[in-house]
Structure formats: structure tokens, C-alpha cells
Short mmCIF file of C-alpha atoms and ligand atoms in Angstrom, two decimals:
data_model
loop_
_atom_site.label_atom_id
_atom_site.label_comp_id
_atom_site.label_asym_id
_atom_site.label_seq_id
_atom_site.Cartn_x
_atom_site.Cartn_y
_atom_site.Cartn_z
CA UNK Y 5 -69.51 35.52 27.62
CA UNK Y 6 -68.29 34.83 31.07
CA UNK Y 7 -65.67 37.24 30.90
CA UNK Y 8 -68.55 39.95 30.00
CA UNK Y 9 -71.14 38.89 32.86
CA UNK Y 10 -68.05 38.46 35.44
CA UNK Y 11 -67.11 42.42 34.27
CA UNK Y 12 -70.66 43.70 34.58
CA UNK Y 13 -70.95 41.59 37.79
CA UNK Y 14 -68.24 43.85 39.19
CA UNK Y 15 -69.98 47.11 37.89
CA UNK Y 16 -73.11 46.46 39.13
CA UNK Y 17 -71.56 45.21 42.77
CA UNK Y 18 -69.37 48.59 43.17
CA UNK Y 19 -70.67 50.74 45.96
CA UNK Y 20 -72.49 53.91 44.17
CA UNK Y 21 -71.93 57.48 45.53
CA UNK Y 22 -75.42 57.99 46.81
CA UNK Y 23 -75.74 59.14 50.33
CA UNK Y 24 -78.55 56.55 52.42
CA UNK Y 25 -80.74 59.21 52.65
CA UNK Y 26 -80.82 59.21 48.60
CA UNK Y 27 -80.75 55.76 48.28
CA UNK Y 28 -83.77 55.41 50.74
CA UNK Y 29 -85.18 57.93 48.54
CA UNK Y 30 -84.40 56.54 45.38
CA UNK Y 31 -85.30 52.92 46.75
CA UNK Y 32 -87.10 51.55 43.71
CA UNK Y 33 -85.11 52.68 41.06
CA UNK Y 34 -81.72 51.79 42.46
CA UNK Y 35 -84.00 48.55 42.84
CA UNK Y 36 -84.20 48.19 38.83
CA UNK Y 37 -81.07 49.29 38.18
CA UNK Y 38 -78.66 46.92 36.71
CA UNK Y 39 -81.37 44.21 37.25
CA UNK Y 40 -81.70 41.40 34.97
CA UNK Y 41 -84.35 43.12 32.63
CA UNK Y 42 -82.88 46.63 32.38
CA UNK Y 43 -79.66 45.09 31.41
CA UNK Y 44 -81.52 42.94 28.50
CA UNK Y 45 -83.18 46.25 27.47
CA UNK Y 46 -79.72 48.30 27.16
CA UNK Y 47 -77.95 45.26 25.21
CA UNK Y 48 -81.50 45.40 23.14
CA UNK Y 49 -80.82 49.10 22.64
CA UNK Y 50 -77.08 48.67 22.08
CA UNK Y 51 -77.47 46.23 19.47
CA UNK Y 52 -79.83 48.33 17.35
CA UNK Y 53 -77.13 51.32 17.49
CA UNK Y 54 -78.42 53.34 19.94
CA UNK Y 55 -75.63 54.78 22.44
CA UNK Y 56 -76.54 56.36 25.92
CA UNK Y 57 -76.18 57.35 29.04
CA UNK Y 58 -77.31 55.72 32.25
CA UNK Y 59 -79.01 56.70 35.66
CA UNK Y 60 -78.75 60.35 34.89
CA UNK Y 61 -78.97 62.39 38.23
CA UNK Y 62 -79.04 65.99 36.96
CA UNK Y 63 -82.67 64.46 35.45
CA UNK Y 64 -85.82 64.08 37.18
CA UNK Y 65 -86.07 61.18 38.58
CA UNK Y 66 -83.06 60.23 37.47
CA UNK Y 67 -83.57 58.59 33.72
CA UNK Y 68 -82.36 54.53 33.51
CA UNK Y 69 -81.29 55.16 29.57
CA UNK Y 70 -80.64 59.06 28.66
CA UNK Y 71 -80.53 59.67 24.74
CA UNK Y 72 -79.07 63.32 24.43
CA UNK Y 73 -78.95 63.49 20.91
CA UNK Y 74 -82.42 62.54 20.72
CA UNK Y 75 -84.06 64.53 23.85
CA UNK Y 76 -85.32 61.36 24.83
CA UNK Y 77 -85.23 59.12 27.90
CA UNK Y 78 -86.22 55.59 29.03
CA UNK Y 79 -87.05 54.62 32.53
CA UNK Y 80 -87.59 51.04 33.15
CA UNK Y 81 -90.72 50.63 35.58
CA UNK Y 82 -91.03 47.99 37.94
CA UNK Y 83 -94.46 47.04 37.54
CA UNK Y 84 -95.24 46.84 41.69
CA UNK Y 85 -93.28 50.13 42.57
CA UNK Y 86 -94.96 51.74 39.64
CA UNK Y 87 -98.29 50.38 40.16
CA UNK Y 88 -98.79 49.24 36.74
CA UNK Y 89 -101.85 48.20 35.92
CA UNK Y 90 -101.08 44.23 35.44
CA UNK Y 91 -100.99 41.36 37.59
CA UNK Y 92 -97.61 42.38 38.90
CA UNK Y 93 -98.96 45.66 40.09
CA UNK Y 94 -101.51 44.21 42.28
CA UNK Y 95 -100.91 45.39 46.07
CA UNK Y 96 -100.99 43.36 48.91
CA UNK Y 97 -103.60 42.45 50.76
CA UNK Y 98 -101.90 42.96 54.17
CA UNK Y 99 -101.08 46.61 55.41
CA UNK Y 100 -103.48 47.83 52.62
CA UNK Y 101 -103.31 51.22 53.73
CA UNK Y 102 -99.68 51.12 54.40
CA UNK Y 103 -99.29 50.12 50.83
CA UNK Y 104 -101.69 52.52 49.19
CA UNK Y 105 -100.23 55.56 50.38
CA UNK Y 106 -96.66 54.38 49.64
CA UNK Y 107 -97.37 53.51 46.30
CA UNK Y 108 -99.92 56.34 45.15
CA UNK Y 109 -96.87 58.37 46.35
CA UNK Y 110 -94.47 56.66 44.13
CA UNK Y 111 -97.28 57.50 41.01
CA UNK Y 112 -97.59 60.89 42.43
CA UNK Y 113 -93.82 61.97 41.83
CA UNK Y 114 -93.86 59.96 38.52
CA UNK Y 115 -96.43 62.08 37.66
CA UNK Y 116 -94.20 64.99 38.65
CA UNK Y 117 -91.19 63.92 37.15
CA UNK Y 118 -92.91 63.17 33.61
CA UNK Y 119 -94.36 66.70 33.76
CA UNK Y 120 -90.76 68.54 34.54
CA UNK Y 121 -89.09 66.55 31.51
CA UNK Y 122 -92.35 67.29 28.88
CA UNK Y 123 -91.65 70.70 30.33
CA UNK Y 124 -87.74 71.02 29.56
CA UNK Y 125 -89.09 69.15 25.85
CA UNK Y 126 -87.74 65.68 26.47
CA UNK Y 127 -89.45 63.06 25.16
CA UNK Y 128 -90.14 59.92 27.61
CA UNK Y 129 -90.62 56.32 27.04
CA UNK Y 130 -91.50 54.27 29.84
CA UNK Y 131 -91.27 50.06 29.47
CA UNK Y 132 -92.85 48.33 32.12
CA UNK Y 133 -90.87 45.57 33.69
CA UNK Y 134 -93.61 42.77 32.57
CA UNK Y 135 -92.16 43.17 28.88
CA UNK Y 136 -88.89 42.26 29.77
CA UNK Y 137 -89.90 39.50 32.16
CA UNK Y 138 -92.34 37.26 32.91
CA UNK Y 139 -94.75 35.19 31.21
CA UNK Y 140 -96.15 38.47 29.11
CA UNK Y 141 -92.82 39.14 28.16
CA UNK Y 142 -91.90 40.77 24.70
CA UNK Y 143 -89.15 39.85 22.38
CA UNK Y 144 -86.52 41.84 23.52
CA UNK Y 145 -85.31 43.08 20.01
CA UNK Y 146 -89.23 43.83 19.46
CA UNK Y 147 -88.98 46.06 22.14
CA UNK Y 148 -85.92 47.91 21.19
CA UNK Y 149 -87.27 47.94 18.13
CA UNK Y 150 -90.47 50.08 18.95
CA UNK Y 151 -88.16 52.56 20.87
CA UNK Y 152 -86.16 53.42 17.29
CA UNK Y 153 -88.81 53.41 15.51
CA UNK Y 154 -90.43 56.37 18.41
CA UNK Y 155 -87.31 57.97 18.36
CA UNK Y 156 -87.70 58.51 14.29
CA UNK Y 157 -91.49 59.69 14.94
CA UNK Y 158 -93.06 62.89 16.56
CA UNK Y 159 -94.93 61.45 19.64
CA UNK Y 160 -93.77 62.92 22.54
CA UNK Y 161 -94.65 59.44 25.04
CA UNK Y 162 -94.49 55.85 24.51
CA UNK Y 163 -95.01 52.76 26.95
CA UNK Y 164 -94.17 49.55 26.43
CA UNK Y 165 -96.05 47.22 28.29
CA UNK Y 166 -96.52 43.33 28.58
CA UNK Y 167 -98.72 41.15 26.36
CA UNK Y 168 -101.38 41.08 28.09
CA UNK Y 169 -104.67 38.71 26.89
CA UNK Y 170 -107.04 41.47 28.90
CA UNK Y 171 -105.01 44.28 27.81
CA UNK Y 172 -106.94 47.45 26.06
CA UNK Y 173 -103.80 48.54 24.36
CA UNK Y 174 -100.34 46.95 23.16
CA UNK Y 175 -96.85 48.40 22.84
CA UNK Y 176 -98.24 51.93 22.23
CA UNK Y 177 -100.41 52.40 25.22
CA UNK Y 178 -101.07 55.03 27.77
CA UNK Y 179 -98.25 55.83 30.14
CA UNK Y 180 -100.00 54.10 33.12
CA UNK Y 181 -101.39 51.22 31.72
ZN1 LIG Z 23 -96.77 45.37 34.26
#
């Protein structure tokens, strides 16, 4: 166990080969990556037999789990970058407008990057950071579960989202929410 954290400590430490003007760009993904959650997700994954790739570039906007075999990918969405509609996607009070056009941006090129992939036929699940963490948090092998069980079926979108009391939809909701 420690000799498996202390290896993926080093992985996840090891300076990545963006330039800063990509990095700035790519700010809240490189945020998620090889974060707490998205790591818990990818063990989830790996344990029910799925193998991947990670963080592909030549994607749009650049896919946290890439299943070729499948023409499917997984982005892990922090729920304040992504605006998610949850408590964790509430934005601030202070610098409102500061915050609302940086983060309707952020939905905007989701938007855009969810279109190019239906458009090239890949399938695209999203999980929203409040089912990994946090006190709506899924079982993790519930989660991982739902993905192979969508990979096996014809629906071209899922979302996994927190379990939310107020929540309109569970596991199977709309992309947004
Ligand atoms: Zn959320």
C-alpha cells in the first residue's frame, strides 16, 4: 500500500510537458487530474476490468479516462469549475460578475467539446466530482459500476452525479445537472 501511494505520489508530482500558456488554459482540468477522486474513480474502473488511457490531448478537451475500444470517454467534473448544479457549484458571492463570465465560459467550451466528440461518434460520460467526494458521495464501485453497465448499452451520454435529497434525477441524469 505505501509502496503504491509513494509510486503514484511520484507520478502525479513529475513536471508534465504542457507549456504555461496550456496549463493556464487547461487550469481546471490539470486541477482534477490525479486528484484524490479521479484516482478512486480509475482504481474503481480498473478493478471492474476496464483498461484505459488517461488525459488524452489529441481529444477535445482532453478526456481524464479514454476507452478506445469502446469509443467512449470519461471526464471527471469538478463540480465549481463545471458549474454543476449542486451545492458545490454555487458561485461566490464576491466578484459576481468576475465569476459568471469565467465560469459560463468554462460551460460554454464544455458545451463545445461534448458536441466535437458526439460529432467524431464517441460516446461521453461525465461524473461530477460530488459522487466521488463529499457528503453526497456514491459508492465508488456503484459508480464504476454504472459506467460498464453504459458501456454494454446504446445511450450515447451518461452523468453521474451526487446523491442529492433535492435532486430531480440520480445516476442517469442530464449532462448538466
Ligand atoms: Zn456536484
Amino acid at each position: 500500500m505505501s509502496g503504491a501511494s509513494s509510486a503514484s505520489g511520484r507520478r502525479a508530482s513529475r513536471p508534465d510537458r504542457l507549456t504555461p500558456a496550456q496549463r493556464s488554459h487547461n487550469m481546471s482540468r490539470i486541477r482534477a487530474a490525479d486528484t484524490g477522486p479521479e484516482l478512486l474513480l480509475r482504481r474503481a474502473l480498473h478493478r471492474a476490468g476496464l483498461r484505459y488511457r488517461l488525459h488524452d490531448r489529441s481529444l477535445p478537451g482532453t478526456p481524464d479516462v479514454v476507452l478506445r475500444g469502446s469509443r467512449a470517454v470519461i471526464f471527471v467534473h469538478g463540480c465549481f469549475w463545471h458549474s454543476h448544479d449542486c451545492p458545490y457549484g454555487v458561485r461566490p458571492a464576491s466578484n459576481a460578475d468576475f465569476w459568471a463570465a469565467k465560469l459560463a465560459r468554462n460551460v460554454e467550451r464544455d458545451a463545445e467539446q461534448l458536441a466535437a466528440l458526439a460529432a467524431d461518434e464517441w460516446r461521453v460520460t461525465v461524473v461530477w466530482e460530488c459522487a466521488l467526494k463529499g457528503r453526497a458521495r456514491r459508492p465508488i464501485d456503484e459508480a464504476a459500476d454504472t459506467i460498464v453497465k453504459w458501456l454494454s448499452g446504446s445511450s450515447q451520454t451518461l452523468a453521474i452525479a451526487g446523491a442529492w435529497p433535492s435532486a430531480t434525477d440520480g445516476p442517469l441524469g442530464d449532462l448538466r445537472r
